[in-house]
Amino acid sequence: MVNLTIDNISVSVPSGSTILQAAQAVGLKIPTLCYHPDQTVKANCRVCLVEVEGARGLQAACSQTVVEGMVVRTSTPLVFKARKAVVELILARHPQDCLNCVRNGCCELQDLAQELGIREIPYAREIKGMPQDKSTPSLVLDPDKCILCRRCLTVCQEVQTVNALGLRARGYQTSVGPAFYQQLNESTCVMCGQCTQVCPTGALAEREEIDKLLDALADPSKIVVTQMAPAVRVALAEEVGLPTGELDMLTLVGGLRRLGFHRVFHTNFTADLTIMEEGHELLERLNNGGTLPMLTSCSPGWINFIETFYPDLLDNLSTCKSPQQMFGALVKTYWAQKAGVDPAQIYSVSIMPCTAKKYEAARPEMQDSGYQDVDLVLTTREIGKLFRMAGIDLKQVPPSEFDPWMGAYTGAGVIFGATGGVMEAALRTVYEVVTGNELANLDFTVCRGMTGIKEAEVDLAGTQVKVAIAHGLGNARQLMERIRAGEADYHFVEIMACPGGCIGGGGQPRQTDNAQRAIRIEAIYQEDVALALRKSHENPEVKQLYTEFLGQPLGDKSHQLLHTHYQAKSKKLK
Ligand code: SF4
Ligand code: SF4
Ligand code: SF4
Ligand code: FES
């Protein structure tokens, strides 16, 4: 341990700790901008300057490691002045249109300017005037609002290994974006939105589409229906001032009705349905010599990734649509028939933890109902904004039940929200279908947790089934390289584009770091264990759907509505 004093407080921290970590250990806040707890230290913004006795000049607390006997001061007039000058220089090159910015009220730069009491900018204003990139349905890149902290580069290049973003030009002209000033839709970007999770400003953000929902709600000819993904409830709690996971599901349903939705359903219903279809697809491949390993297909950022980087492995992908798109196809066919409603009137909104879902919904092949299956995708962040806009306090809303036929779900559907959850849900069903026996223990704990790549072997009535799970595209890439090289003998592989799975999705509340991901995952499994039904094949409304409409898993109607195909993307690869 190393002993030092910070602001006259004695601190003892492990050797190798930074001044910032030592200060945090005793509850002292040092402002930061380029620092992110999950990333390597970049030390390029100089916002975290502190005085260190005996050192020449001020030191960056995020990069300077502690030494025995060090004396640090974090709040002296010299320090305040220096930090203020740093932020003033950033603001001199910043548009400062806070009032109409996507990050107004949740911007790290804005907070810093406020905390430092900045009232005027004593430097000449120099705004680059670069155009916004709105080329994808998922993201907006506004280079003028970039402070060159490079957090997005770390996540895009090192965590996701996509390399869609880089630094362009030099000096004052430096900006972040795809190489050669391409638009994002011309780059390898898979729209995972992880860059929007870490960006401290409004430079990278989801494409906000709240107004489209308001237009639909105002249209008397429309029946506005909604589905929400399992990861939404746990994290939306954070947006509305509750501890993670403590937003009651039926209260959320009540809140959505107050917003004006005419029908409220759950994506968990089609998560259970996905297990029925995907589980049977796996069995068919195992029994009939199909392409193995079968790869899951419910994460649209992952689909974009494999279509871009591993098109030679597309036959390995399950043909199942994602739960979002299965829901979209069914609500305008099955539900419309049962409710006696003209599907043309249905406006189908999904609430997702994911920015890539916006792209997925807009894919031209996603119109098997005869209409655009999902009309609008809003992220968890957007629905949080909408609740605030409407003045709805979710702590005070009375609960309400889901609407019938597409709202029932089991714990297996819930755990889709966490890395390993699709695999665990599939194993619960496949085991019972194959063996005809009831599973004694539903908890496949080997599938759980934040380890980047998990592997397991499961005994299915004498057949050993080898499975693997990866979350985050860097981990997915490692698995794909091994599969491509013939070095992996898995039967079934789950991939989620986002670290931690959907609970860490690009559209979730910001400040998502690995510690927060672990808390959200815990909340997902608590919900699973509290439910009476925890196996997809026991979902009563899924059974009803097969009896009344689909017939059987992998039947003709399923193939028409619930399965899809993939295409190699001809993007320039790096
Ligand atoms: S990025 Fe932040 S500081 Fe810049 S305009 Fe938007 S809210 Fe204001
Ligand atoms: S959305 Fe994902 S792939 Fe695209 S730029 Fe951001 S981090 Fe990179
Ligand atoms: S786009 Fe955002 S995360 Fe990336 S360098 Fe600029 S400010 Fe930082
Ligand atoms: S936070 Fe330390 S230099 Fe940016």
CSV table of N, CA and C in Angstrom, one decimal, residues 4 12 38 48 53 75 103 131 140 145 160 197 229 239 295 342 359 429 454 472 495:
chain,number,residue,atom,x,y,z
A,4,LEU,N,-0.4,8.5,1.4
A,4,LEU,CA,-0.2,9.9,0.9
A,4,LEU,C,-1.3,10.8,1.6
A,12,SER,N,-4.6,5.7,2.0
A,12,SER,CA,-3.8,4.5,1.8
A,12,SER,C,-4.4,3.7,0.6
A,38,ASP,N,-13.7,2.4,-17.5
A,38,ASP,CA,-13.5,1.1,-18.1
A,38,ASP,C,-12.4,1.2,-19.2
A,48,CYS,N,-8.4,17.5,-15.1
A,48,CYS,CA,-8.2,16.9,-13.7
A,48,CYS,C,-6.9,17.4,-13.0
A,53,GLU,N,2.9,18.6,-4.2
A,53,GLU,CA,4.0,19.3,-3.5
A,53,GLU,C,5.3,18.8,-4.1
A,75,SER,N,-8.0,21.4,-4.5
A,75,SER,CA,-8.9,22.6,-4.6
A,75,SER,C,-8.2,23.8,-4.1
A,103,ARG,N,-27.9,16.7,-25.5
A,103,ARG,CA,-27.4,16.5,-24.2
A,103,ARG,C,-27.7,17.6,-23.2
A,131,PRO,N,-20.4,19.8,-41.0
A,131,PRO,CA,-21.8,19.3,-41.0
A,131,PRO,C,-22.1,18.1,-40.1
A,140,VAL,N,-26.4,10.1,-34.6
A,140,VAL,CA,-26.0,11.4,-35.2
A,140,VAL,C,-24.6,11.8,-34.7
A,145,LYS,N,-19.2,19.4,-31.9
A,145,LYS,CA,-19.4,19.3,-30.4
A,145,LYS,C,-18.4,18.3,-29.8
A,160,GLN,N,-14.9,-2.8,-29.4
A,160,GLN,CA,-15.8,-3.4,-30.4
A,160,GLN,C,-15.0,-3.9,-31.7
A,197,GLN,N,-22.6,5.9,-25.6
A,197,GLN,CA,-22.6,5.6,-24.2
A,197,GLN,C,-21.5,6.4,-23.5
A,229,ALA,N,-38.3,-4.2,-24.4
A,229,ALA,CA,-37.3,-5.2,-24.2
A,229,ALA,C,-37.0,-5.5,-22.7
A,239,GLU,N,-33.1,6.2,-14.9
A,239,GLU,CA,-33.5,7.5,-15.5
A,239,GLU,C,-34.5,8.2,-14.7
A,295,LEU,N,-25.3,-19.8,-34.7
A,295,LEU,CA,-25.0,-18.6,-34.0
A,295,LEU,C,-26.3,-17.8,-33.7
A,342,ASP,N,-57.8,-3.4,-38.5
A,342,ASP,CA,-57.1,-3.3,-39.8
A,342,ASP,C,-55.6,-3.0,-39.5
A,359,TYR,N,-32.0,0.7,-36.8
A,359,TYR,CA,-31.5,0.2,-38.2
A,359,TYR,C,-32.2,-1.1,-38.6
A,429,THR,N,-35.2,-25.0,-22.4
A,429,THR,CA,-36.2,-25.6,-23.2
A,429,THR,C,-35.7,-26.8,-24.0
A,454,LYS,N,-17.4,-17.2,-22.5
A,454,LYS,CA,-17.8,-18.3,-21.6
A,454,LYS,C,-18.0,-19.5,-22.5
A,472,GLY,N,-19.8,-8.1,-26.4
A,472,GLY,CA,-18.9,-7.2,-26.9
A,472,GLY,C,-18.3,-7.7,-28.2
A,495,ILE,N,-24.0,-14.6,-29.2
A,495,ILE,CA,-23.3,-13.4,-29.4
A,495,ILE,C,-24.2,-12.2,-29.1
